N, CA, C and O atoms as a DFTB+ gen file, in Angstrom:
720 C
 N C O
     1  1      20.381       1.022       7.780
     2  2      21.736       0.549       7.816
     3  2      22.604       1.531       7.037
     4  3      22.259       1.907       5.917
     5  1      23.710       1.943       7.608
     6  2      24.645       2.843       6.926
     7  2      25.841       2.018       6.468
     8  3      26.468       1.320       7.266
     9  1      26.146       2.101       5.199
    10  2      27.291       1.374       4.671
    11  2      28.514       2.279       4.714
    12  3      28.399       3.502       4.642
    13  1      29.689       1.662       4.832
    14  2      30.919       2.446       4.929
    15  2      31.234       3.194       3.651
    16  3      31.699       4.332       3.702
    17  1      30.990       2.575       2.503
    18  2      31.346       3.202       1.242
    19  2      30.356       4.281       0.827
    20  3      30.677       5.119      -0.015
    21  1      29.188       4.273       1.388
    22  2      28.156       5.231       1.023
    23  2      27.356       5.595       2.256
    24  3      26.895       4.706       2.971
    25  1      27.184       6.855       2.518
    26  2      26.377       7.303       3.648
    27  2      24.906       7.274       3.236
    28  3      24.312       8.319       2.973
    29  1      24.327       6.091       3.183
    30  2      22.938       5.946       2.757
    31  2      22.192       5.053       3.739
    32  3      22.775       4.172       4.371
    33  1      20.931       5.291       3.847
    34  2      20.093       4.473       4.705
    35  2      19.361       3.453       3.859
    36  3      19.027       3.710       2.702
    37  1      19.118       2.313       4.437
    38  2      18.313       1.313       3.749
    39  2      17.277       0.773       4.723
    40  3      17.462       0.825       5.939
    41  1      16.209       0.267       4.186
    42  2      15.120      -0.264       5.007
    43  2      15.227      -1.779       5.043
    44  3      15.443      -2.424       4.017
    45  1      15.074      -2.336       6.227
    46  2      15.032      -3.781       6.390
    47  2      13.644      -4.151       6.869
    48  3      13.011      -3.404       7.615
    49  1      13.176      -5.306       6.435
    50  2      11.865      -5.753       6.904
    51  2      11.841      -7.272       6.944
    52  3      12.645      -7.948       6.303
    53  1      10.907      -7.777       7.706
    54  2      10.703      -9.217       7.809
    55  2       9.218      -9.442       8.056
    56  3       8.507      -8.540       8.501
    57  1       8.766     -10.631       7.769
    58  2       7.361     -10.966       7.969
    59  2       7.269     -12.238       8.793
    60  3       7.976     -13.211       8.534
    61  1       6.394     -12.222       9.783
    62  2       6.139     -13.418      10.574
    63  2       4.986     -14.185       9.947
    64  3       4.048     -13.592       9.414
    65  1       5.064     -15.492      10.014
    66  2       3.925     -16.299       9.561
    67  2       2.783     -16.087      10.561
    68  3       2.997     -15.577      11.661
    69  1       1.594     -16.476      10.173
    70  2       0.439     -16.337      11.068
    71  2       0.682     -17.118      12.367
    72  3       0.330     -16.646      13.449
    73  1       1.271     -18.289      12.263
    74  2       1.555     -19.109      13.444
    75  2       2.575     -18.419      14.351
    76  3       2.411     -18.396      15.571
    77  1       3.626     -17.858      13.752
    78  2       4.634     -17.151      14.540
    79  2       4.019     -15.935      15.235
    80  3       4.273     -15.698      16.416
    81  1       3.209     -15.164      14.501
    82  2       2.582     -13.974      15.074
    83  2       1.630     -14.350      16.206
    84  3       1.631     -13.706      17.255
    85  1       0.820     -15.384      16.003
    86  2      -0.088     -15.826      17.066
    87  2       0.689     -16.297      18.289
    88  3       0.285     -16.036      19.423
    89  1       1.812     -16.994      18.062
    90  2       2.659     -17.424      19.178
    91  2       3.246     -16.235      19.926
    92  3       3.297     -16.231      21.156
    93  1       3.690     -15.225      19.179
    94  2       4.241     -14.015      19.804
    95  2       3.176     -13.309      20.640
    96  3       3.433     -12.912      21.776
    97  1       1.965     -13.154      20.066
    98  2       0.881     -12.497      20.798
    99  2       0.512     -13.276      22.059
   100  3       0.263     -12.679      23.106
   101  1       0.476     -14.599      21.964
   102  2       0.157     -15.424      23.135
   103  2       1.215     -15.266      24.225
   104  3       0.895     -15.168      25.410
   105  1       2.464     -15.241      23.810
   106  2       3.557     -15.078      24.785
   107  2       3.490     -13.703      25.435
   108  3       3.706     -13.580      26.641
   109  1       3.195     -12.672      24.659
   110  2       3.039     -11.329      25.225
   111  2       1.902     -11.310      26.243
   112  3       2.052     -10.776      27.342
   113  1       0.776     -11.890      25.874
   114  2      -0.370     -11.918      26.783
   115  2      -0.022     -12.677      28.055
   116  3      -0.380     -12.240      29.148
   117  1       0.668     -13.801      27.932
   118  2       1.069     -14.599      29.096
   119  2       1.958     -13.790      30.046
   120  3       1.915     -13.968      31.264
   121  1       2.751     -12.913      29.472
   122  2       3.681     -12.119      30.278
   123  2       3.119     -10.751      30.675
   124  3       3.791      -9.975      31.354
   125  1       1.890     -10.459      30.251
   126  2       1.231      -9.228      30.686
   127  2       1.630      -7.974      29.938
   128  3       1.578      -6.878      30.494
   129  1       2.033      -8.121      28.671
   130  2       2.360      -6.951      27.855
   131  2       1.582      -7.027      26.547
   132  3       1.144      -8.103      26.138
   133  1       1.416      -5.899      25.907
   134  2       0.741      -5.879      24.610
   135  2       1.736      -6.291      23.521
   136  3       2.946      -6.165      23.715
   137  1       1.248      -6.774      22.394
   138  2       2.160      -7.084      21.287
   139  2       2.969      -5.864      20.831
   140  3       4.139      -5.996      20.473
   141  1       2.354      -4.687      20.845
   142  2       3.096      -3.481      20.467
   143  2       4.260      -3.258      21.421
   144  3       5.374      -2.977      20.979
   145  1       4.020      -3.380      22.726
   146  2       5.107      -3.196      23.690
   147  2       6.145      -4.305      23.582
   148  3       7.323      -4.074      23.853
   149  1       5.725      -5.504      23.190
   150  2       6.680      -6.580      22.954
   151  2       7.601      -6.270      21.786
   152  3       8.811      -6.483      21.866
   153  1       7.022      -5.763      20.694
   154  2       7.838      -5.382      19.536
   155  2       8.751      -4.205      19.863
   156  3       9.912      -4.182      19.455
   157  1       8.223      -3.230      20.599
   158  2       9.043      -2.086      21.010
   159  2      10.227      -2.555      21.838
   160  3      11.354      -2.110      21.624
   161  1       9.974      -3.454      22.785
   162  2      11.054      -3.952      23.643
   163  2      12.096      -4.720      22.827
   164  3      13.294      -4.599      23.081
   165  1      11.651      -5.499      21.860
   166  2      12.598      -6.237      21.011
   167  2      13.458      -5.263      20.204
   168  3      14.673      -5.434      20.102
   169  1      12.822      -4.246      19.636
   170  2      13.542      -3.226      18.862
   171  2      14.542      -2.497      19.757
   172  3      15.697      -2.304      19.375
   173  1      14.101      -2.095      20.938
   174  2      14.980      -1.380      21.871
   175  2      16.138      -2.266      22.328
   176  3      17.257      -1.783      22.500
   177  1      15.874      -3.557      22.526
   178  2      16.943      -4.479      22.943
   179  2      18.015      -4.589      21.859
   180  3      19.208      -4.613      22.161
   181  1      17.589      -4.657      20.604
   182  2      18.556      -4.715      19.500
   183  2      19.363      -3.415      19.452
   184  3      20.588      -3.444      19.330
   185  1      18.670      -2.276      19.548
   186  2      19.384      -0.992      19.524
   187  2      20.382      -0.895      20.674
   188  3      21.498      -0.412      20.487
   189  1      19.987      -1.351      21.860
   190  2      20.879      -1.246      23.016
   191  2      22.089      -2.165      22.893
   192  3      23.102      -1.947      23.558
   193  1      21.995      -3.181      22.057
   194  2      23.129      -4.062      21.814
   195  2      24.209      -3.347      21.003
   196  3      25.402      -3.565      21.213
   197  1      23.777      -2.492      20.074
   198  2      24.706      -1.833      19.166
   199  2      24.903      -0.355      19.467
   200  3      25.691       0.311      18.797
   201  1      24.211       0.155      20.449
   202  2      24.278       1.561      20.800
   203  2      24.433       1.659      22.314
   204  3      25.028       0.783      22.941
   205  1      23.909       2.698      22.881
   206  2      23.920       2.875      24.322
   207  2      22.831       2.010      24.956
   208  3      21.851       1.657      24.301
   209  1      23.007       1.677      26.211
   210  2      21.969       0.947      26.956
   211  2      20.919       1.902      27.499
   212  3      19.906       1.461      28.044
   213  1      21.146       3.207      27.358
   214  2      20.249       4.232      27.909
   215  2      20.100       5.332      26.865
   216  3      21.061       6.035      26.552
   217  1      18.887       5.478      26.328
   218  2      18.662       6.464      25.272
   219  2      17.193       6.868      25.245
   220  3      16.374       6.342      25.998
   221  1      16.881       7.806      24.371
   222  2      15.508       8.269      24.198
   223  2      14.986       7.727      22.872
   224  3      15.653       7.827      21.842
   225  1      13.783       7.149      22.910
   226  2      13.116       6.652      21.705
   227  2      12.013       7.638      21.331
   228  3      11.211       8.036      22.177
   229  1      11.980       8.021      20.083
   230  2      10.872       8.823      19.573
   231  2       9.783       7.856      19.142
   232  3      10.030       6.922      18.380
   233  1       8.580       8.090      19.635
   234  2       7.458       7.232      19.270
   235  2       6.361       8.053      18.621
   236  3       6.044       9.157      19.064
   237  1       5.791       7.504      17.576
   238  2       4.654       8.149      16.932
   239  2       3.430       7.959      17.819
   240  3       3.189       6.875      18.350
   241  1       2.674       9.023      17.966
   242  2       1.440       8.995      18.744
   243  2       0.318       9.324      17.766
   244  3       0.172      10.466      17.331
   245  1      -0.471       8.310      17.426
   246  2      -1.502       8.466      16.404
   247  2      -2.866       8.823      16.979
   248  3      -3.876       8.640      16.299
   249  1      -2.929       9.322      18.196
   250  2      -4.213       9.702      18.779
   251  2      -4.832      10.818      17.956
   252  3      -4.147      11.745      17.525
   253  1      -6.121      10.716      17.749
   254  2      -6.849      11.732      16.992
   255  2      -8.017      12.213      17.826
   256  3      -8.613      11.447      18.583
   257  1      -8.333      13.460      17.683
   258  2      -9.458      14.028      18.395
   259  2     -10.786      13.615      17.794
   260  3     -10.838      13.076      16.688
   261  1     -11.849      13.868      18.520
   262  2     -13.198      13.566      18.035
   263  2     -13.451      14.342      16.754
   264  3     -13.170      15.539      16.684
   265  1     -13.984      13.663      15.738
   266  2     -14.272      14.291      14.465
   267  2     -13.159      14.131      13.449
   268  3     -13.373      14.384      12.264
   269  1     -11.962      13.712      13.884
   270  2     -10.829      13.587      12.971
   271  2     -10.838      12.277      12.201
   272  3     -10.014      12.081      11.307
   273  1     -11.758      11.375      12.535
   274  2     -11.774      10.074      11.860
   275  2     -12.097      10.172      10.379
   276  3     -11.842       9.221       9.640
   277  1     -12.643      11.276       9.924
   278  2     -12.972      11.426       8.502
   279  2     -11.878      12.160       7.729
   280  3     -12.045      12.441       6.543
   281  1     -10.775      12.468       8.380
   282  2      -9.680      13.181       7.735
   283  2      -8.556      12.207       7.429
   284  3      -8.117      11.470       8.311
   285  1      -8.083      12.194       6.179
   286  2      -6.934      11.389       5.802
   287  2      -5.730      12.305       5.817
   288  3      -5.690      13.302       5.097
   289  1      -4.760      11.972       6.627
   290  2      -3.552      12.787       6.698
   291  2      -2.780      12.472       7.956
   292  3      -3.252      11.739       8.825
   293  1      -1.613      13.021       8.046
   294  2      -0.755      12.801       9.197
   295  2      -1.163      13.756      10.306
   296  3      -0.723      14.905      10.345
   297  1      -1.997      13.278      11.194
   298  2      -2.420      14.086      12.332
   299  2      -1.727      13.616      13.604
   300  3      -2.114      14.002      14.708
   301  1      -0.731      12.804      13.452
   302  2      -0.024      12.271      14.605
   303  2       0.947      13.277      15.185
   304  3       1.188      14.347      14.626
   305  1       1.483      12.904      16.303
   306  2       2.478      13.708      17.000
   307  2       3.556      12.735      17.460
   308  3       3.426      11.527      17.264
   309  1       4.589      13.237      18.054
   310  2       5.613      12.362      18.608
   311  2       5.690      12.545      20.105
   312  3       5.407      13.616      20.643
   313  1       6.082      11.468      20.762
   314  2       6.355      11.533      22.191
   315  2       7.706      10.863      22.410
   316  3       8.149      10.051      21.598
   317  1       8.339      11.208      23.496
   318  2       9.650      10.656      23.810
   319  2       9.515       9.670      24.956
   320  3       8.791       9.908      25.922
   321  1      10.231       8.551      24.829
   322  2      10.188       7.513      25.843
   323  2      11.618       7.167      26.232
   324  3      12.465       6.919      25.373
   325  1      11.876       7.155      27.526
   326  2      13.195       6.766      28.011
   327  2      13.345       5.258      27.913
   328  3      12.483       4.508      28.371
   329  1      14.446       4.816      27.312
   330  2      14.781       3.398      27.225
   331  2      16.023       3.195      28.081
   332  3      17.063       3.810      27.842
   333  1      15.906       2.332      29.075
   334  2      17.021       2.102      29.993
   335  2      17.220       0.604      30.176
   336  3      16.499      -0.039      30.939
   337  1      18.196       0.057      29.475
   338  2      18.518      -1.369      29.567
   339  2      19.823      -1.590      30.338
   340  3      20.468      -2.625      30.168
   341  1      20.221      -0.627      31.189
   342  2      21.470      -0.766      31.948
   343  2      21.355      -1.823      33.041
   344  3      22.336      -2.488      33.374
   345  1      20.160      -1.974      33.595
   346  2      19.945      -2.950      34.663
   347  2      19.677      -4.319      34.056
   348  3      18.854      -4.446      33.150
   349  1      20.364      -5.344      34.548
   350  2      20.140      -6.708      34.075
   351  2      18.717      -7.123      34.422
   352  3      18.293      -7.006      35.572
   353  1      17.991      -7.604      33.438
   354  2      16.621      -8.058      33.653
   355  2      16.249      -9.021      32.539
   356  3      16.868      -9.027      31.475
   357  1      15.243      -9.827      32.790
   358  2      14.739     -10.695      31.728
   359  2      14.076      -9.818      30.670
   360  3      13.765      -8.653      30.918
   361  1      13.867     -10.390      29.501
   362  2      13.213      -9.631      28.442
   363  2      11.825      -9.180      28.892
   364  3      11.439      -8.036      28.652
   365  1      11.077     -10.067      29.540
   366  2       9.724      -9.725      29.989
   367  2       9.750      -8.579      31.003
   368  3       8.912      -7.680      30.942
   369  1      10.697      -8.606      31.923
   370  2      10.814      -7.514      32.911
   371  2      11.164      -6.197      32.225
   372  3      10.585      -5.153      32.525
   373  1      12.116      -6.261      31.304
   374  2      12.510      -5.042      30.575
   375  2      11.336      -4.519      29.755
   376  3      11.120      -3.308      29.692
   377  1      10.573      -5.417      29.123
   378  2       9.416      -5.000      28.329
   379  2       8.356      -4.343      29.205
   380  3       7.751      -3.350      28.800
   381  1       8.126      -4.880      30.393
   382  2       7.143      -4.281      31.307
   383  2       7.600      -2.902      31.776
   384  3       6.794      -1.976      31.867
   385  1       8.887      -2.765      32.070
   386  2       9.430      -1.460      32.479
   387  2       9.283      -0.448      31.346
   388  3       8.907       0.702      31.573
   389  1       9.581      -0.883      30.137
   390  2       9.464      -0.006      28.974
   391  2       8.000       0.356      28.725
   392  3       7.696       1.497      28.376
   393  1       7.099      -0.596      28.902
   394  2       5.666      -0.316      28.740
   395  2       5.217       0.758      29.732
   396  3       4.413       1.622      29.382
   397  1       5.723       0.713      30.954
   398  2       5.395       1.751      31.943
   399  2       5.851       3.120      31.478
   400  3       5.158       4.116      31.685
   401  1       7.027       3.171      30.844
   402  2       7.529       4.434      30.305
   403  2       6.634       4.931      29.163
   404  3       6.383       6.130      29.036
   405  1       6.160       3.994      28.335
   406  2       5.265       4.366      27.236
   407  2       3.983       4.970      27.796
   408  3       3.529       6.013      27.325
   409  1       3.397       4.319      28.801
   410  2       2.146       4.824      29.377
   411  2       2.352       6.181      30.036
   412  3       1.481       7.047      29.957
   413  1       3.491       6.373      30.682
   414  2       3.799       7.693      31.266
   415  2       3.951       8.727      30.149
   416  3       3.477       9.856      30.279
   417  1       4.608       8.344      29.057
   418  2       4.757       9.240      27.915
   419  2       3.418       9.624      27.306
   420  3       3.214      10.770      26.907
   421  1       2.507       8.660      27.234
   422  2       1.170       8.958      26.721
   423  2       0.450       9.951      27.623
   424  3      -0.203      10.876      27.139
   425  1       0.571       9.761      28.933
   426  2      -0.040      10.710      29.872
   427  2       0.535      12.107      29.697
   428  3      -0.206      13.091      29.681
   429  1       1.854      12.195      29.566
   430  2       2.504      13.506      29.415
   431  2       2.204      14.133      28.060
   432  3       2.193      15.357      27.927
   433  1       1.959      13.286      27.042
   434  2       1.726      13.828      25.697
   435  2       0.409      14.598      25.607
   436  3       0.173      15.307      24.628
   437  1      -0.437      14.466      26.608
   438  2      -1.668      15.266      26.639
   439  2      -1.339      16.741      26.847
   440  3      -2.123      17.615      26.478
   441  1      -0.182      17.013      27.437
   442  2       0.194      18.374      27.803
   443  2       1.320      18.953      26.964
   444  3       1.399      20.167      26.774
   445  1       2.191      18.088      26.461
   446  2       3.320      18.568      25.664
   447  2       3.769      17.479      24.697
   448  3       3.637      16.289      24.986
   449  1       4.295      17.888      23.557
   450  2       4.741      16.917      22.558
   451  2       6.234      16.645      22.701
   452  3       6.949      17.354      23.410
   453  1       6.682      15.606      22.013
   454  2       8.106      15.285      22.011
   455  2       8.944      16.406      21.423
   456  3      10.079      16.625      21.848
   457  1       8.394      17.116      20.449
   458  2       9.103      18.252      19.848
   459  2       9.332      19.325      20.914
   460  3      10.418      19.899      20.995
   461  1       8.304      19.597      21.734
   462  2       8.440      20.575      22.816
   463  2       9.502      20.136      23.821
   464  3      10.297      20.951      24.290
   465  1       9.511      18.841      24.147
   466  2      10.485      18.323      25.112
   467  2      11.898      18.497      24.580
   468  3      12.790      18.902      25.325
   469  1      12.120      18.197      23.295
   470  2      13.458      18.371      22.714
   471  2      13.882      19.839      22.773
   472  3      15.042      20.137      23.058
   473  1      12.962      20.745      22.508
   474  2      13.268      22.181      22.598
   475  2      13.636      22.561      24.028
   476  3      14.577      23.323      24.248
   477  1      12.892      22.028      25.003
   478  2      13.193      22.322      26.414
   479  2      14.558      21.768      26.815
   480  3      15.292      22.420      27.558
   481  1      14.909      20.567      26.331
   482  2      16.229      20.003      26.632
   483  2      17.331      20.879      26.049
   484  3      18.338      21.129      26.711
   485  1      17.150      21.342      24.824
   486  2      18.138      22.235      24.200
   487  2      18.281      23.527      24.987
   488  3      19.391      24.010      25.210
   489  1      17.150      24.081      25.407
   490  2      17.183      25.333      26.174
   491  2      17.855      25.120      27.525
   492  3      18.695      25.918      27.940
   493  1      17.485      24.044      28.205
   494  2      18.069      23.738      29.520
   495  2      19.588      23.586      29.434
   496  3      20.323      24.100      30.277
   497  1      20.048      22.872      28.401
   498  2      21.471      22.573      28.272
   499  2      22.252      23.636      27.521
   500  3      23.476      23.545      27.420
   501  1      21.562      24.649      26.989
   502  2      22.251      25.676      26.223
   503  2      22.864      25.132      24.952
   504  3      23.920      25.593      24.519
   505  1      22.209      24.155      24.355
   506  2      22.730      23.498      23.158
   507  2      21.669      23.507      22.061
   508  3      21.010      22.493      21.828
   509  1      21.500      24.642      21.388
   510  2      20.466      24.722      20.345
   511  2      20.603      23.609      19.308
   512  3      21.683      23.366      18.770
   513  1      19.489      22.944      19.045
   514  2      19.409      21.899      18.019
   515  2      20.344      20.709      18.252
   516  3      20.711      20.018      17.303
   517  1      20.729      20.468      19.509
   518  2      21.658      19.376      19.780
   519  2      21.012      18.161      20.449
   520  3      21.557      17.062      20.355
   521  1      19.872      18.323      21.119
   522  2      19.226      17.176      21.762
   523  2      18.922      16.127      20.699
   524  3      18.466      16.457      19.603
   525  1      19.175      14.873      21.025
   526  2      19.031      13.827      20.014
   527  2      18.131      12.693      20.486
   528  3      18.189      12.253      21.634
   529  1      17.327      12.256      19.586
   530  2      16.504      11.065      19.761
   531  2      16.433      10.386      18.396
   532  3      15.412      10.464      17.713
   533  1      17.522       9.718      17.996
   534  2      17.637       9.241      16.627
   535  2      16.822       7.991      16.294
   536  3      16.695       7.642      15.120
   537  1      16.274       7.318      17.291
   538  2      15.541       6.083      17.042
   539  2      14.042       6.336      17.083
   540  3      13.548       7.047      17.959
   541  1      13.326       5.756      16.139
   542  2      11.885       5.981      16.018
   543  2      11.164       4.637      15.992
   544  3      11.604       3.689      15.342
   545  1      10.045       4.577      16.714
   546  2       9.186       3.399      16.698
   547  2       7.757       3.860      16.456
   548  3       7.268       4.770      17.126
   549  1       7.099       3.235      15.507
   550  2       5.696       3.547      15.224
   551  2       4.953       2.239      15.002
   552  3       5.476       1.314      14.381
   553  1       3.741       2.171      15.508
   554  2       2.948       0.963      15.354
   555  2       1.468       1.319      15.288
   556  3       0.996       2.203      16.003
   557  1       0.750       0.624      14.428
   558  2      -0.708       0.746      14.377
   559  2      -1.343      -0.620      14.647
   560  3      -2.452      -0.897      14.191
   561  1      -0.635      -1.464      15.389
   562  2      -1.220      -2.750      15.772
   563  2      -2.513      -2.487      16.521
   564  3      -2.592      -1.572      17.342
   565  1      -3.509      -3.281      16.239
   566  2      -4.799      -3.107      16.891
   567  2      -5.734      -2.212      16.119
   568  3      -6.873      -2.009      16.538
   569  1      -5.286      -1.669      14.996
   570  2      -6.128      -0.761      14.230
   571  2      -6.992      -1.487      13.197
   572  3      -7.896      -0.885      12.618
   573  1      -6.723      -2.768      12.963
   574  2      -7.538      -3.499      11.990
   575  2      -8.839      -3.938      12.645
   576  3      -8.943      -3.963      13.871
   577  1      -9.824      -4.282      11.836
   578  2     -11.113      -4.736      12.362
   579  2     -10.929      -5.927      13.297
   580  3     -11.512      -5.961      14.380
   581  1     -10.119      -6.904      12.884
   582  2      -9.927      -8.118      13.669
   583  2      -9.309      -7.793      15.026
   584  3      -9.798      -8.257      16.056
   585  1      -8.241      -7.001      15.034
   586  2      -7.572      -6.653      16.289
   587  2      -8.455      -5.776      17.160
   588  3      -8.550      -6.000      18.367
   589  1      -9.106      -4.776      16.562
   590  2      -9.915      -3.849      17.333
   591  2     -11.055      -4.545      18.037
   592  3     -11.376      -4.212      19.178
   593  1     -11.674      -5.509      17.373
   594  2     -12.820      -6.166      17.976
   595  2     -12.417      -6.956      19.214
   596  3     -13.259      -7.238      20.066
   597  1     -11.159      -7.310      19.322
   598  2     -10.684      -8.065      20.476
   599  2     -10.218      -7.156      21.608
   600  3     -10.141      -7.601      22.753
   601  1      -9.908      -5.899      21.319
   602  2      -9.256      -5.075      22.327
   603  2     -10.061      -3.851      22.741
   604  3      -9.657      -3.151      23.670
   605  1     -11.169      -3.570      22.096
   606  2     -11.939      -2.382      22.441
   607  2     -13.419      -2.701      22.481
   608  3     -13.833      -3.825      22.199
   609  1     -14.203      -1.714      22.830
   610  2     -15.647      -1.896      22.891
   611  2     -16.248      -2.082      21.508
   612  3     -17.355      -2.606      21.388
   613  1     -15.557      -1.674      20.480
   614  2     -16.062      -1.794      19.116
   615  2     -17.048      -0.713      18.737
   616  3     -17.574      -0.721      17.625
   617  1     -17.307       0.211      19.633
   618  2     -18.238       1.310      19.363
   619  2     -17.607       2.234      18.329
   620  3     -16.574       2.844      18.607
   621  1     -18.208       2.357      17.126
   622  2     -17.581       3.163      16.066
   623  2     -17.476       4.648      16.404
   624  3     -16.664       5.352      15.804
   625  1     -18.263       5.132      17.331
   626  2     -18.179       6.544      17.714
   627  2     -16.981       6.796      18.626
   628  3     -16.323       7.830      18.506
   629  1     -16.691       5.875      19.529
   630  2     -15.606       6.099      20.471
   631  2     -14.280       5.513      20.008
   632  3     -13.219       5.932      20.471
   633  1     -14.333       4.541      19.092
   634  2     -13.095       3.932      18.627
   635  2     -13.208       3.559      17.149
   636  3     -13.267       2.377      16.810
   637  1     -13.239       4.557      16.275
   638  2     -13.357       4.233      14.855
   639  2     -12.103       3.542      14.349
   640  3     -11.001       3.810      14.828
   641  1     -12.271       2.657      13.383
   642  2     -11.133       2.004      12.756
   643  2     -10.576       2.967      11.710
   644  3     -11.077       3.046      10.589
   645  1      -9.545       3.686      12.093
   646  2      -9.012       4.737      11.233
   647  2      -8.242       4.205      10.030
   648  3      -7.930       4.964       9.113
   649  1      -7.933       2.913      10.024
   650  2      -7.097       2.382       8.961
   651  2      -7.832       1.426       8.037
   652  3      -7.197       0.829       7.167
   653  1      -9.147       1.251       8.186
   654  2      -9.859       0.305       7.333
   655  2      -9.866       0.744       5.873
   656  3      -9.997      -0.097       4.984
   657  1      -9.729       2.030       5.608
   658  2      -9.697       2.532       4.235
   659  2      -8.407       2.144       3.526
   660  3      -8.356       2.190       2.297
   661  1      -7.367       1.764       4.257
   662  2      -6.048       1.512       3.682
   663  2      -6.032       0.276       2.795
   664  3      -5.287       0.228       1.817
   665  1      -6.831      -0.709       3.120
   666  2      -6.918      -1.901       2.288
   667  2      -5.928      -2.974       2.672
   668  3      -5.186      -2.847       3.646
   669  1      -5.934      -4.028       1.893
   670  2      -5.111      -5.195       2.187
   671  2      -3.938      -5.329       1.220
   672  3      -3.300      -6.382       1.181
   673  1      -3.642      -4.314       0.454
   674  2      -2.562      -4.388      -0.521
   675  2      -1.245      -3.961       0.101
   676  3      -1.213      -3.206       1.073
   677  1      -0.167      -4.452      -0.472
   678  2       1.155      -4.038      -0.025
   679  2       1.459      -2.667      -0.597
   680  3       1.016      -2.350      -1.701
   681  1       2.202      -1.849       0.127
   682  2       2.553      -0.523      -0.394
   683  2       3.326      -0.635      -1.707
   684  3       4.166      -1.519      -1.875
   685  1       3.032       0.262      -2.617
   686  2       3.731       0.302      -3.895
   687  2       5.075       1.000      -3.722
   688  3       6.058       0.626      -4.361
   689  1       5.119       2.001      -2.871
   690  2       6.346       2.761      -2.656
   691  2       6.413       3.204      -1.200
   692  3       5.404       3.613      -0.624
   693  1       7.573       3.125      -0.619
   694  2       7.802       3.697       0.703
   695  2       9.059       4.538       0.627
   696  3       9.914       4.314      -0.230
   697  1       9.171       5.499       1.515
   698  2      10.357       6.350       1.536
   699  2      10.913       6.400       2.944
   700  3      10.169       6.383       3.925
   701  1      12.207       6.460       3.028
   702  2      12.890       6.570       4.307
   703  2      13.754       7.819       4.240
   704  3      14.791       7.834       3.578
   705  1      13.323       8.854       4.922
   706  2      14.053      10.120       4.932
   707  2      14.331      10.517       6.357
   708  3      13.490      10.312       7.233
   709  1      15.490      11.079       6.606
   710  2      15.824      11.529       7.940
   711  2      16.795      12.700       7.848
   712  3      17.666      12.718       6.978
   713  1      16.652      13.673       8.736
   714  2      17.584      14.796       8.717
   715  2      18.908      14.464       9.410
   716  3      19.829      15.279       9.379
   717  1      19.025      13.293      10.030
   718  2      20.244      12.960      10.779
   719  2      21.376      12.603       9.868
   720  3      22.473      12.297      10.336
């Protein structure tokens, strides 16, 4: 949030009760979307209310190669996803459309990163450092033991739980930095 008297960013957060979260997951499943895509769609819907109905979302891609499960560090990349809420649709329809864009972005991220795409857009348009994707979404839902056991084969070689070392404690410090 940017305040008028001070050009500063602040972090907002909220917590769902276990009952609320289970209800959200059940509703997502009933509508054929993952909880991550449901949260992404909700975030994008809020942004489209206060911004453009058509924009690019930067998404963190936490895929790691074989052997990287023993490395602690930021090995993620970014991918770009088109968000288009110009067409009237129900939330579930919009979430499914957005999920399709996410899956297409994941397929394309095997060949090029979001950083590369932004560079190509700048080159195409002749606008160095002008391409913008100011909104970011990142999620590690499904990375806990409980979630993983429900959504994957559970084979530790093919799907290691990369976040089990993190623990159950709340972060002591977080930082919000942006070059924008």
